[in-house]
Amino acid sequence: MKEEHFKWYSPTLSKDIEMLVFGHAGYPLILFPTTMGKHNECRDMKLVESARWFVEQGLVQIYCPDSINELSWYNKNIHPAERAKNHVWYDEFIMNELVNKICHDRGISKLAVAGPSFGGYQAANFAFRHPERVSHMFSMSGSFDIKSFVDGHYDDNVFFNNPVDFLPGANHPDLWNMKIVLGVGEWDICLDANKRLAGILTEKNIPFWYDEHKWAEHDWPLWNKMFPHYLSKI
């Protein structure tokens, strides 16, 4: 399985960013790490390995960028408004430095996004904010309400990065064309969060697959089982 490491100075984030890319060809997918995770986490925890067949067959190419959660939602040393603003910069980084470049180089308009745990939030938030650029969204044990990270503060940057708040009023037609999977375990700490988001999607008649795994907890063995199954849907 081909693996490439990239490191560059991000003009959007004003800091160095690292990324691993797996595969030589295939449909592009951005895979977000978990809480405070970095570009190597999904490789080291065998999530990328679970997708080896798809990658080696040239069916999927997986992009694993750094997160900056330690500077945004998890940064208790700055005001909550600054936490949200820093996440907005990250959203712009993903769009401007990854999605736009990948799509331009491939001659396509959309790609797939996925992630486990907090990466599931990242994937869902980006996809629902930018449905015109996302064809598939695979959330594995994600949670979709960011308000617990902002200590009661609320502004537009919080609202528009909180899927359970902005999605009910969203009406971009590509939301109804996206292939959405909400994967979760029966004993998952994020079970209620997934049921809540499933309810919002159902109310809006947005098609999705709710995939609840029996006797499964919020952990890598579950996500390593889910990921190749979801890739088979692309």
JSON list of C-alpha atoms in Angstrom, two decimals:
[
{"chain": "A", "resi": 1, "resn": "MET", "atom": "CA", "xyz": [0.00, 0.00, 0.00]},
{"chain": "A", "resi": 2, "resn": "LYS", "atom": "CA", "xyz": [1.56, 3.25, -1.13]},
{"chain": "A", "resi": 3, "resn": "GLU", "atom": "CA", "xyz": [2.08, 5.77, 1.69]},
{"chain": "A", "resi": 4, "resn": "GLU", "atom": "CA", "xyz": [3.27, 9.36, 1.26]},
{"chain": "A", "resi": 5, "resn": "HIS", "atom": "CA", "xyz": [4.06, 11.96, 3.92]},
{"chain": "A", "resi": 6, "resn": "PHE", "atom": "CA", "xyz": [3.54, 15.67, 3.28]},
{"chain": "A", "resi": 7, "resn": "LYS", "atom": "CA", "xyz": [4.47, 18.64, 5.44]},
{"chain": "A", "resi": 8, "resn": "TRP", "atom": "CA", "xyz": [3.90, 22.26, 4.51]},
{"chain": "A", "resi": 9, "resn": "TYR", "atom": "CA", "xyz": [3.29, 25.69, 5.96]},
{"chain": "A", "resi": 10, "resn": "SER", "atom": "CA", "xyz": [-0.42, 26.41, 5.80]},
{"chain": "A", "resi": 11, "resn": "PRO", "atom": "CA", "xyz": [-1.14, 30.03, 4.85]},
{"chain": "A", "resi": 12, "resn": "THR", "atom": "CA", "xyz": [-4.69, 29.57, 6.13]},
{"chain": "A", "resi": 13, "resn": "LEU", "atom": "CA", "xyz": [-3.66, 28.38, 9.58]},
{"chain": "A", "resi": 14, "resn": "SER", "atom": "CA", "xyz": [-0.27, 30.15, 9.80]},
{"chain": "A", "resi": 15, "resn": "LYS", "atom": "CA", "xyz": [1.38, 26.96, 11.01]},
{"chain": "A", "resi": 16, "resn": "ASP", "atom": "CA", "xyz": [3.00, 23.77, 9.74]},
{"chain": "A", "resi": 17, "resn": "ILE", "atom": "CA", "xyz": [0.62, 20.95, 8.85]},
{"chain": "A", "resi": 18, "resn": "GLU", "atom": "CA", "xyz": [1.35, 17.30, 8.16]},
{"chain": "A", "resi": 19, "resn": "MET", "atom": "CA", "xyz": [-0.66, 14.77, 6.19]},
{"chain": "A", "resi": 20, "resn": "LEU", "atom": "CA", "xyz": [-0.38, 11.14, 5.14]},
{"chain": "A", "resi": 21, "resn": "VAL", "atom": "CA", "xyz": [-1.82, 9.95, 1.83]},
{"chain": "A", "resi": 22, "resn": "PHE", "atom": "CA", "xyz": [-2.48, 6.28, 1.16]},
{"chain": "A", "resi": 23, "resn": "GLY", "atom": "CA", "xyz": [-2.92, 4.80, -2.29]},
{"chain": "A", "resi": 24, "resn": "HIS", "atom": "CA", "xyz": [-1.94, 5.51, -5.87]},
{"chain": "A", "resi": 25, "resn": "ALA", "atom": "CA", "xyz": [-5.38, 6.12, -7.42]},
{"chain": "A", "resi": 26, "resn": "GLY", "atom": "CA", "xyz": [-9.08, 5.91, -6.70]},
{"chain": "A", "resi": 27, "resn": "TYR", "atom": "CA", "xyz": [-11.86, 7.98, -5.22]},
{"chain": "A", "resi": 28, "resn": "PRO", "atom": "CA", "xyz": [-10.47, 10.59, -2.79]},
{"chain": "A", "resi": 29, "resn": "LEU", "atom": "CA", "xyz": [-11.54, 10.45, 0.86]},
{"chain": "A", "resi": 30, "resn": "ILE", "atom": "CA", "xyz": [-10.46, 12.77, 3.67]},
{"chain": "A", "resi": 31, "resn": "LEU", "atom": "CA", "xyz": [-10.21, 10.85, 6.94]},
{"chain": "A", "resi": 32, "resn": "PHE", "atom": "CA", "xyz": [-10.27, 12.99, 10.09]},
{"chain": "A", "resi": 33, "resn": "PRO", "atom": "CA", "xyz": [-8.59, 11.81, 13.33]},
{"chain": "A", "resi": 34, "resn": "THR", "atom": "CA", "xyz": [-10.20, 11.53, 16.76]},
{"chain": "A", "resi": 35, "resn": "THR", "atom": "CA", "xyz": [-9.94, 14.04, 19.63]},
{"chain": "A", "resi": 36, "resn": "MET", "atom": "CA", "xyz": [-6.54, 15.78, 19.53]},
{"chain": "A", "resi": 37, "resn": "GLY", "atom": "CA", "xyz": [-5.43, 13.24, 16.92]},
{"chain": "A", "resi": 38, "resn": "LYS", "atom": "CA", "xyz": [-2.77, 13.89, 14.31]},
{"chain": "A", "resi": 39, "resn": "HIS", "atom": "CA", "xyz": [-2.13, 12.78, 10.75]},
{"chain": "A", "resi": 40, "resn": "ASN", "atom": "CA", "xyz": [-0.65, 9.42, 11.76]},
{"chain": "A", "resi": 41, "resn": "GLU", "atom": "CA", "xyz": [-3.37, 8.33, 14.20]},
{"chain": "A", "resi": 42, "resn": "CYS", "atom": "CA", "xyz": [-5.68, 6.48, 11.81]},
{"chain": "A", "resi": 43, "resn": "ARG", "atom": "CA", "xyz": [-2.68, 4.62, 10.40]},
{"chain": "A", "resi": 44, "resn": "ASP", "atom": "CA", "xyz": [-1.26, 3.72, 13.79]},
{"chain": "A", "resi": 45, "resn": "MET", "atom": "CA", "xyz": [-4.63, 2.49, 15.09]},
{"chain": "A", "resi": 46, "resn": "LYS", "atom": "CA", "xyz": [-5.06, 0.24, 12.01]},
{"chain": "A", "resi": 47, "resn": "LEU", "atom": "CA", "xyz": [-8.06, 2.09, 10.55]},
{"chain": "A", "resi": 48, "resn": "VAL", "atom": "CA", "xyz": [-6.22, 2.64, 7.28]},
{"chain": "A", "resi": 49, "resn": "GLU", "atom": "CA", "xyz": [-5.06, -0.99, 7.35]},
{"chain": "A", "resi": 50, "resn": "SER", "atom": "CA", "xyz": [-8.71, -2.08, 7.47]},
{"chain": "A", "resi": 51, "resn": "ALA", "atom": "CA", "xyz": [-9.13, -0.42, 4.07]},
{"chain": "A", "resi": 52, "resn": "ARG", "atom": "CA", "xyz": [-5.99, -1.95, 2.54]},
{"chain": "A", "resi": 53, "resn": "TRP", "atom": "CA", "xyz": [-7.83, -3.93, -0.16]},
{"chain": "A", "resi": 54, "resn": "PHE", "atom": "CA", "xyz": [-9.68, -0.85, -1.48]},
{"chain": "A", "resi": 55, "resn": "VAL", "atom": "CA", "xyz": [-6.47, 1.20, -1.44]},
{"chain": "A", "resi": 56, "resn": "GLU", "atom": "CA", "xyz": [-4.30, -1.42, -3.13]},
{"chain": "A", "resi": 57, "resn": "GLN", "atom": "CA", "xyz": [-6.94, -2.02, -5.80]},
{"chain": "A", "resi": 58, "resn": "GLY", "atom": "CA", "xyz": [-6.84, 1.67, -6.68]},
{"chain": "A", "resi": 59, "resn": "LEU", "atom": "CA", "xyz": [-10.46, 2.15, -5.69]},
{"chain": "A", "resi": 60, "resn": "VAL", "atom": "CA", "xyz": [-9.89, 4.68, -2.89]},
{"chain": "A", "resi": 61, "resn": "GLN", "atom": "CA", "xyz": [-7.16, 7.16, -1.99]},
{"chain": "A", "resi": 62, "resn": "ILE", "atom": "CA", "xyz": [-7.16, 8.21, 1.67]},
{"chain": "A", "resi": 63, "resn": "TYR", "atom": "CA", "xyz": [-5.95, 11.63, 2.89]},
{"chain": "A", "resi": 64, "resn": "CYS", "atom": "CA", "xyz": [-5.19, 11.90, 6.64]},
{"chain": "A", "resi": 65, "resn": "PRO", "atom": "CA", "xyz": [-4.52, 15.52, 7.69]},
{"chain": "A", "resi": 66, "resn": "ASP", "atom": "CA", "xyz": [-3.64, 16.86, 11.12]},
{"chain": "A", "resi": 67, "resn": "SER", "atom": "CA", "xyz": [-6.38, 18.24, 13.32]},
{"chain": "A", "resi": 68, "resn": "ILE", "atom": "CA", "xyz": [-5.96, 21.45, 15.30]},
{"chain": "A", "resi": 69, "resn": "ASN", "atom": "CA", "xyz": [-8.45, 20.61, 18.05]},
{"chain": "A", "resi": 70, "resn": "GLU", "atom": "CA", "xyz": [-5.90, 21.59, 20.69]},
{"chain": "A", "resi": 71, "resn": "LEU", "atom": "CA", "xyz": [-6.08, 25.15, 19.29]},
{"chain": "A", "resi": 72, "resn": "SER", "atom": "CA", "xyz": [-9.85, 25.26, 18.80]},
{"chain": "A", "resi": 73, "resn": "TRP", "atom": "CA", "xyz": [-12.59, 23.40, 20.67]},
{"chain": "A", "resi": 74, "resn": "TYR", "atom": "CA", "xyz": [-10.26, 21.87, 23.29]},
{"chain": "A", "resi": 75, "resn": "ASN", "atom": "CA", "xyz": [-8.28, 25.04, 24.01]},
{"chain": "A", "resi": 76, "resn": "LYS", "atom": "CA", "xyz": [-9.48, 26.12, 27.45]},
{"chain": "A", "resi": 77, "resn": "ASN", "atom": "CA", "xyz": [-6.84, 28.88, 27.59]},
{"chain": "A", "resi": 78, "resn": "ILE", "atom": "CA", "xyz": [-8.69, 31.13, 25.14]},
{"chain": "A", "resi": 79, "resn": "HIS", "atom": "CA", "xyz": [-12.17, 32.61, 24.99]},
{"chain": "A", "resi": 80, "resn": "PRO", "atom": "CA", "xyz": [-14.83, 30.33, 23.48]},
{"chain": "A", "resi": 81, "resn": "ALA", "atom": "CA", "xyz": [-15.34, 32.82, 20.64]},
{"chain": "A", "resi": 82, "resn": "GLU", "atom": "CA", "xyz": [-11.68, 32.33, 19.72]},
{"chain": "A", "resi": 83, "resn": "ARG", "atom": "CA", "xyz": [-12.06, 28.54, 19.91]},
{"chain": "A", "resi": 84, "resn": "ALA", "atom": "CA", "xyz": [-14.89, 28.69, 17.39]},
{"chain": "A", "resi": 85, "resn": "LYS", "atom": "CA", "xyz": [-13.00, 31.14, 15.18]},
{"chain": "A", "resi": 86, "resn": "ASN", "atom": "CA", "xyz": [-9.98, 28.86, 15.12]},
{"chain": "A", "resi": 87, "resn": "HIS", "atom": "CA", "xyz": [-12.20, 26.02, 13.96]},
{"chain": "A", "resi": 88, "resn": "VAL", "atom": "CA", "xyz": [-13.53, 28.25, 11.18]},
{"chain": "A", "resi": 89, "resn": "TRP", "atom": "CA", "xyz": [-9.92, 28.66, 10.03]},
{"chain": "A", "resi": 90, "resn": "TYR", "atom": "CA", "xyz": [-9.55, 24.87, 10.06]},
{"chain": "A", "resi": 91, "resn": "ASP", "atom": "CA", "xyz": [-12.70, 24.50, 7.97]},
{"chain": "A", "resi": 92, "resn": "GLU", "atom": "CA", "xyz": [-11.25, 26.99, 5.49]},
{"chain": "A", "resi": 93, "resn": "PHE", "atom": "CA", "xyz": [-7.96, 25.10, 5.50]},
{"chain": "A", "resi": 94, "resn": "ILE", "atom": "CA", "xyz": [-9.71, 21.83, 4.63]},
{"chain": "A", "resi": 95, "resn": "MET", "atom": "CA", "xyz": [-11.63, 23.53, 1.84]},
{"chain": "A", "resi": 96, "resn": "ASN", "atom": "CA", "xyz": [-8.90, 25.73, 0.37]},
{"chain": "A", "resi": 97, "resn": "GLU", "atom": "CA", "xyz": [-5.78, 23.62, 0.81]},
{"chain": "A", "resi": 98, "resn": "LEU", "atom": "CA", "xyz": [-7.19, 20.10, 0.50]},
{"chain": "A", "resi": 99, "resn": "VAL", "atom": "CA", "xyz": [-10.63, 19.80, -1.10]},
{"chain": "A", "resi": 100, "resn": "ASN", "atom": "CA", "xyz": [-10.18, 22.45, -3.78]},
{"chain": "A", "resi": 101, "resn": "LYS", "atom": "CA", "xyz": [-6.72, 21.16, -4.71]},
{"chain": "A", "resi": 102, "resn": "ILE", "atom": "CA", "xyz": [-7.73, 17.50, -4.78]},
{"chain": "A", "resi": 103, "resn": "CYS", "atom": "CA", "xyz": [-10.83, 18.21, -6.85]},
{"chain": "A", "resi": 104, "resn": "HIS", "atom": "CA", "xyz": [-8.93, 20.48, -9.25]},
{"chain": "A", "resi": 105, "resn": "ASP", "atom": "CA", "xyz": [-6.17, 17.92, -9.75]},
{"chain": "A", "resi": 106, "resn": "ARG", "atom": "CA", "xyz": [-8.71, 15.14, -10.35]},
{"chain": "A", "resi": 107, "resn": "GLY", "atom": "CA", "xyz": [-11.12, 17.14, -12.47]},
{"chain": "A", "resi": 108, "resn": "ILE", "atom": "CA", "xyz": [-13.99, 16.37, -10.09]},
{"chain": "A", "resi": 109, "resn": "SER", "atom": "CA", "xyz": [-16.33, 18.48, -7.99]},
{"chain": "A", "resi": 110, "resn": "LYS", "atom": "CA", "xyz": [-16.86, 16.28, -4.91]},
{"chain": "A", "resi": 111, "resn": "LEU", "atom": "CA", "xyz": [-15.05, 13.86, -2.65]},
{"chain": "A", "resi": 112, "resn": "ALA", "atom": "CA", "xyz": [-15.79, 11.73, 0.42]},
{"chain": "A", "resi": 113, "resn": "VAL", "atom": "CA", "xyz": [-15.16, 12.53, 4.09]},
{"chain": "A", "resi": 114, "resn": "ALA", "atom": "CA", "xyz": [-15.09, 10.23, 7.11]},
{"chain": "A", "resi": 115, "resn": "GLY", "atom": "CA", "xyz": [-13.88, 10.02, 10.68]},
{"chain": "A", "resi": 116, "resn": "PRO", "atom": "CA", "xyz": [-14.22, 8.18, 13.99]},
{"chain": "A", "resi": 117, "resn": "SER", "atom": "CA", "xyz": [-15.32, 9.80, 17.26]},
{"chain": "A", "resi": 118, "resn": "PHE", "atom": "CA", "xyz": [-14.48, 13.55, 17.11]},
{"chain": "A", "resi": 119, "resn": "GLY", "atom": "CA", "xyz": [-13.44, 12.91, 13.51]},
{"chain": "A", "resi": 120, "resn": "GLY", "atom": "CA", "xyz": [-17.06, 11.92, 12.92]},
{"chain": "A", "resi": 121, "resn": "TYR", "atom": "CA", "xyz": [-18.08, 15.40, 14.05]},
{"chain": "A", "resi": 122, "resn": "GLN", "atom": "CA", "xyz": [-15.46, 16.91, 11.74]},
{"chain": "A", "resi": 123, "resn": "ALA", "atom": "CA", "xyz": [-16.68, 14.89, 8.77]},
{"chain": "A", "resi": 124, "resn": "ALA", "atom": "CA", "xyz": [-20.36, 15.61, 9.38]},
{"chain": "A", "resi": 125, "resn": "ASN", "atom": "CA", "xyz": [-19.84, 19.30, 10.07]},
{"chain": "A", "resi": 126, "resn": "PHE", "atom": "CA", "xyz": [-17.77, 19.80, 6.93]},
{"chain": "A", "resi": 127, "resn": "ALA", "atom": "CA", "xyz": [-20.15, 17.77, 4.78]},
{"chain": "A", "resi": 128, "resn": "PHE", "atom": "CA", "xyz": [-23.30, 19.53, 5.98]},
{"chain": "A", "resi": 129, "resn": "ARG", "atom": "CA", "xyz": [-21.66, 22.95, 5.66]},
{"chain": "A", "resi": 130, "resn": "HIS", "atom": "CA", "xyz": [-20.39, 22.21, 2.15]},
{"chain": "A", "resi": 131, "resn": "PRO", "atom": "CA", "xyz": [-22.71, 19.63, 0.54]},
{"chain": "A", "resi": 132, "resn": "GLU", "atom": "CA", "xyz": [-21.76, 20.89, -2.92]},
{"chain": "A", "resi": 133, "resn": "ARG", "atom": "CA", "xyz": [-18.25, 19.46, -2.35]},
{"chain": "A", "resi": 134, "resn": "VAL", "atom": "CA", "xyz": [-19.04, 16.20, -0.50]},
{"chain": "A", "resi": 135, "resn": "SER", "atom": "CA", "xyz": [-20.47, 13.08, -2.13]},
{"chain": "A", "resi": 136, "resn": "HIS", "atom": "CA", "xyz": [-20.19, 10.65, 0.81]},
{"chain": "A", "resi": 137, "resn": "MET", "atom": "CA", "xyz": [-20.05, 11.22, 4.58]},
{"chain": "A", "resi": 138, "resn": "PHE", "atom": "CA", "xyz": [-19.20, 8.32, 6.88]},
{"chain": "A", "resi": 139, "resn": "SER", "atom": "CA", "xyz": [-19.40, 9.14, 10.59]},
{"chain": "A", "resi": 140, "resn": "MET", "atom": "CA", "xyz": [-18.23, 6.42, 12.97]},
{"chain": "A", "resi": 141, "resn": "SER", "atom": "CA", "xyz": [-19.39, 7.07, 16.54]},
{"chain": "A", "resi": 142, "resn": "GLY", "atom": "CA", "xyz": [-19.54, 10.80, 15.98]},
{"chain": "A", "resi": 143, "resn": "SER", "atom": "CA", "xyz": [-21.15, 13.44, 18.17]},
{"chain": "A", "resi": 144, "resn": "PHE", "atom": "CA", "xyz": [-22.73, 16.49, 16.61]},
{"chain": "A", "resi": 145, "resn": "ASP", "atom": "CA", "xyz": [-23.43, 19.11, 19.29]},
{"chain": "A", "resi": 146, "resn": "ILE", "atom": "CA", "xyz": [-20.41, 21.33, 19.99]},
{"chain": "A", "resi": 147, "resn": "LYS", "atom": "CA", "xyz": [-22.05, 23.54, 22.61]},
{"chain": "A", "resi": 148, "resn": "SER", "atom": "CA", "xyz": [-20.42, 21.73, 25.54]},
{"chain": "A", "resi": 149, "resn": "PHE", "atom": "CA", "xyz": [-17.06, 23.08, 24.32]},
{"chain": "A", "resi": 150, "resn": "VAL", "atom": "CA", "xyz": [-17.95, 26.77, 24.45]},
{"chain": "A", "resi": 151, "resn": "ASP", "atom": "CA", "xyz": [-18.93, 27.35, 28.09]},
{"chain": "A", "resi": 152, "resn": "GLY", "atom": "CA", "xyz": [-22.29, 28.92, 27.30]},
{"chain": "A", "resi": 153, "resn": "HIS", "atom": "CA", "xyz": [-20.95, 31.27, 24.63]},
{"chain": "A", "resi": 154, "resn": "TYR", "atom": "CA", "xyz": [-22.97, 31.38, 21.42]},
{"chain": "A", "resi": 155, "resn": "ASP", "atom": "CA", "xyz": [-22.37, 33.24, 18.17]},
{"chain": "A", "resi": 156, "resn": "ASP", "atom": "CA", "xyz": [-22.62, 32.63, 14.43]},
{"chain": "A", "resi": 157, "resn": "ASN", "atom": "CA", "xyz": [-19.38, 30.66, 14.36]},
{"chain": "A", "resi": 158, "resn": "VAL", "atom": "CA", "xyz": [-20.76, 28.28, 16.97]},
{"chain": "A", "resi": 159, "resn": "PHE", "atom": "CA", "xyz": [-24.14, 28.01, 15.26]},
{"chain": "A", "resi": 160, "resn": "PHE", "atom": "CA", "xyz": [-22.74, 27.30, 11.80]},
{"chain": "A", "resi": 161, "resn": "ASN", "atom": "CA", "xyz": [-20.36, 24.64, 13.14]},
{"chain": "A", "resi": 162, "resn": "ASN", "atom": "CA", "xyz": [-22.99, 22.89, 15.23]},
{"chain": "A", "resi": 163, "resn": "PRO", "atom": "CA", "xyz": [-24.81, 20.45, 12.94]},
{"chain": "A", "resi": 164, "resn": "VAL", "atom": "CA", "xyz": [-27.77, 19.87, 15.24]},
{"chain": "A", "resi": 165, "resn": "ASP", "atom": "CA", "xyz": [-28.43, 23.63, 15.13]},
{"chain": "A", "resi": 166, "resn": "PHE", "atom": "CA", "xyz": [-27.81, 24.63, 11.52]},
{"chain": "A", "resi": 167, "resn": "LEU", "atom": "CA", "xyz": [-28.85, 21.45, 9.71]},
{"chain": "A", "resi": 168, "resn": "PRO", "atom": "CA", "xyz": [-32.61, 21.77, 10.44]},
{"chain": "A", "resi": 169, "resn": "GLY", "atom": "CA", "xyz": [-32.66, 25.04, 8.46]},
{"chain": "A", "resi": 170, "resn": "ALA", "atom": "CA", "xyz": [-30.25, 23.98, 5.70]},
{"chain": "A", "resi": 171, "resn": "ASN", "atom": "CA", "xyz": [-31.77, 23.56, 2.26]},
{"chain": "A", "resi": 172, "resn": "HIS", "atom": "CA", "xyz": [-28.91, 23.05, -0.21]},
{"chain": "A", "resi": 173, "resn": "PRO", "atom": "CA", "xyz": [-30.22, 20.50, -2.77]},
{"chain": "A", "resi": 174, "resn": "ASP", "atom": "CA", "xyz": [-27.00, 18.48, -2.61]},
{"chain": "A", "resi": 175, "resn": "LEU", "atom": "CA", "xyz": [-27.85, 17.47, 0.96]},
{"chain": "A", "resi": 176, "resn": "TRP", "atom": "CA", "xyz": [-30.44, 15.15, -0.55]},
{"chain": "A", "resi": 177, "resn": "ASN", "atom": "CA", "xyz": [-27.88, 13.67, -2.97]},
{"chain": "A", "resi": 178, "resn": "MET", "atom": "CA", "xyz": [-25.17, 12.91, -0.40]},
{"chain": "A", "resi": 179, "resn": "LYS", "atom": "CA", "xyz": [-24.56, 9.32, 0.68]},
{"chain": "A", "resi": 180, "resn": "ILE", "atom": "CA", "xyz": [-24.66, 9.55, 4.48]},
{"chain": "A", "resi": 181, "resn": "VAL", "atom": "CA", "xyz": [-23.79, 6.84, 6.99]},
{"chain": "A", "resi": 182, "resn": "LEU", "atom": "CA", "xyz": [-24.18, 7.22, 10.74]},
{"chain": "A", "resi": 183, "resn": "GLY", "atom": "CA", "xyz": [-22.36, 4.30, 12.34]},
{"chain": "A", "resi": 184, "resn": "VAL", "atom": "CA", "xyz": [-22.55, 3.72, 16.09]},
{"chain": "A", "resi": 185, "resn": "GLY", "atom": "CA", "xyz": [-22.33, 0.95, 18.67]},
{"chain": "A", "resi": 186, "resn": "GLU", "atom": "CA", "xyz": [-25.15, -0.27, 20.89]},
{"chain": "A", "resi": 187, "resn": "TRP", "atom": "CA", "xyz": [-23.05, 0.55, 23.97]},
{"chain": "A", "resi": 188, "resn": "ASP", "atom": "CA", "xyz": [-21.50, 3.65, 22.42]},
{"chain": "A", "resi": 189, "resn": "ILE", "atom": "CA", "xyz": [-21.16, 6.85, 24.46]},
{"chain": "A", "resi": 190, "resn": "CYS", "atom": "CA", "xyz": [-22.37, 8.65, 21.31]},
{"chain": "A", "resi": 191, "resn": "LEU", "atom": "CA", "xyz": [-25.45, 6.50, 20.72]},
{"chain": "A", "resi": 192, "resn": "ASP", "atom": "CA", "xyz": [-27.92, 9.24, 21.72]},
{"chain": "A", "resi": 193, "resn": "ALA", "atom": "CA", "xyz": [-26.07, 11.81, 19.59]},
{"chain": "A", "resi": 194, "resn": "ASN", "atom": "CA", "xyz": [-26.48, 9.60, 16.53]},
{"chain": "A", "resi": 195, "resn": "LYS", "atom": "CA", "xyz": [-30.13, 8.95, 17.24]},
{"chain": "A", "resi": 196, "resn": "ARG", "atom": "CA", "xyz": [-30.66, 12.72, 17.54]},
{"chain": "A", "resi": 197, "resn": "LEU", "atom": "CA", "xyz": [-28.97, 13.45, 14.21]},
{"chain": "A", "resi": 198, "resn": "ALA", "atom": "CA", "xyz": [-30.85, 10.56, 12.59]},
{"chain": "A", "resi": 199, "resn": "GLY", "atom": "CA", "xyz": [-34.07, 12.21, 13.75]},
{"chain": "A", "resi": 200, "resn": "ILE", "atom": "CA", "xyz": [-33.11, 15.52, 12.16]},
{"chain": "A", "resi": 201, "resn": "LEU", "atom": "CA", "xyz": [-32.25, 13.84, 8.85]},
{"chain": "A", "resi": 202, "resn": "THR", "atom": "CA", "xyz": [-35.50, 11.87, 8.96]},
{"chain": "A", "resi": 203, "resn": "GLU", "atom": "CA", "xyz": [-37.55, 15.02, 9.54]},
{"chain": "A", "resi": 204, "resn": "LYS", "atom": "CA", "xyz": [-35.93, 16.61, 6.49]},
{"chain": "A", "resi": 205, "resn": "ASN", "atom": "CA", "xyz": [-36.38, 13.46, 4.37]},
{"chain": "A", "resi": 206, "resn": "ILE", "atom": "CA", "xyz": [-32.62, 13.38, 3.72]},
{"chain": "A", "resi": 207, "resn": "PRO", "atom": "CA", "xyz": [-31.66, 9.77, 2.87]},
{"chain": "A", "resi": 208, "resn": "PHE", "atom": "CA", "xyz": [-29.12, 8.13, 5.18]},
{"chain": "A", "resi": 209, "resn": "TRP", "atom": "CA", "xyz": [-28.11, 4.77, 6.59]},
{"chain": "A", "resi": 210, "resn": "TYR", "atom": "CA", "xyz": [-28.23, 4.40, 10.36]},
{"chain": "A", "resi": 211, "resn": "ASP", "atom": "CA", "xyz": [-25.87, 1.53, 11.18]},
{"chain": "A", "resi": 212, "resn": "GLU", "atom": "CA", "xyz": [-26.05, 0.43, 14.83]},
{"chain": "A", "resi": 213, "resn": "HIS", "atom": "CA", "xyz": [-23.75, -2.43, 15.80]},
{"chain": "A", "resi": 214, "resn": "LYS", "atom": "CA", "xyz": [-24.95, -4.72, 18.57]},
{"chain": "A", "resi": 215, "resn": "TRP", "atom": "CA", "xyz": [-22.73, -5.31, 21.63]},
{"chain": "A", "resi": 216, "resn": "ALA", "atom": "CA", "xyz": [-20.21, -2.72, 20.39]},
{"chain": "A", "resi": 217, "resn": "GLU", "atom": "CA", "xyz": [-18.49, 0.09, 22.30]},
{"chain": "A", "resi": 218, "resn": "HIS", "atom": "CA", "xyz": [-16.95, 3.42, 21.30]},
{"chain": "A", "resi": 219, "resn": "ASP", "atom": "CA", "xyz": [-13.51, 2.21, 20.27]},
{"chain": "A", "resi": 220, "resn": "TRP", "atom": "CA", "xyz": [-11.16, 1.36, 17.40]},
{"chain": "A", "resi": 221, "resn": "PRO", "atom": "CA", "xyz": [-12.23, -2.28, 16.93]},
{"chain": "A", "resi": 222, "resn": "LEU", "atom": "CA", "xyz": [-15.72, -1.05, 16.02]},
{"chain": "A", "resi": 223, "resn": "TRP", "atom": "CA", "xyz": [-14.44, 1.62, 13.63]},
{"chain": "A", "resi": 224, "resn": "ASN", "atom": "CA", "xyz": [-11.98, -0.77, 11.98]},
{"chain": "A", "resi": 225, "resn": "LYS", "atom": "CA", "xyz": [-14.94, -3.05, 11.26]},
{"chain": "A", "resi": 226, "resn": "MET", "atom": "CA", "xyz": [-17.16, -0.25, 9.97]},
{"chain": "A", "resi": 227, "resn": "PHE", "atom": "CA", "xyz": [-14.73, 1.57, 7.69]},
{"chain": "A", "resi": 228, "resn": "PRO", "atom": "CA", "xyz": [-14.16, -1.02, 4.94]},
{"chain": "A", "resi": 229, "resn": "HIS", "atom": "CA", "xyz": [-17.88, -1.77, 4.84]},
{"chain": "A", "resi": 230, "resn": "TYR", "atom": "CA", "xyz": [-18.66, 1.90, 4.26]},
{"chain": "A", "resi": 231, "resn": "LEU", "atom": "CA", "xyz": [-15.96, 2.21, 1.61]},
{"chain": "A", "resi": 232, "resn": "SER", "atom": "CA", "xyz": [-17.67, -0.56, -0.34]},
{"chain": "A", "resi": 233, "resn": "LYS", "atom": "CA", "xyz": [-20.63, 1.82, -0.77]},
{"chain": "A", "resi": 234, "resn": "ILE", "atom": "CA", "xyz": [-18.63, 4.35, -2.81]}
]
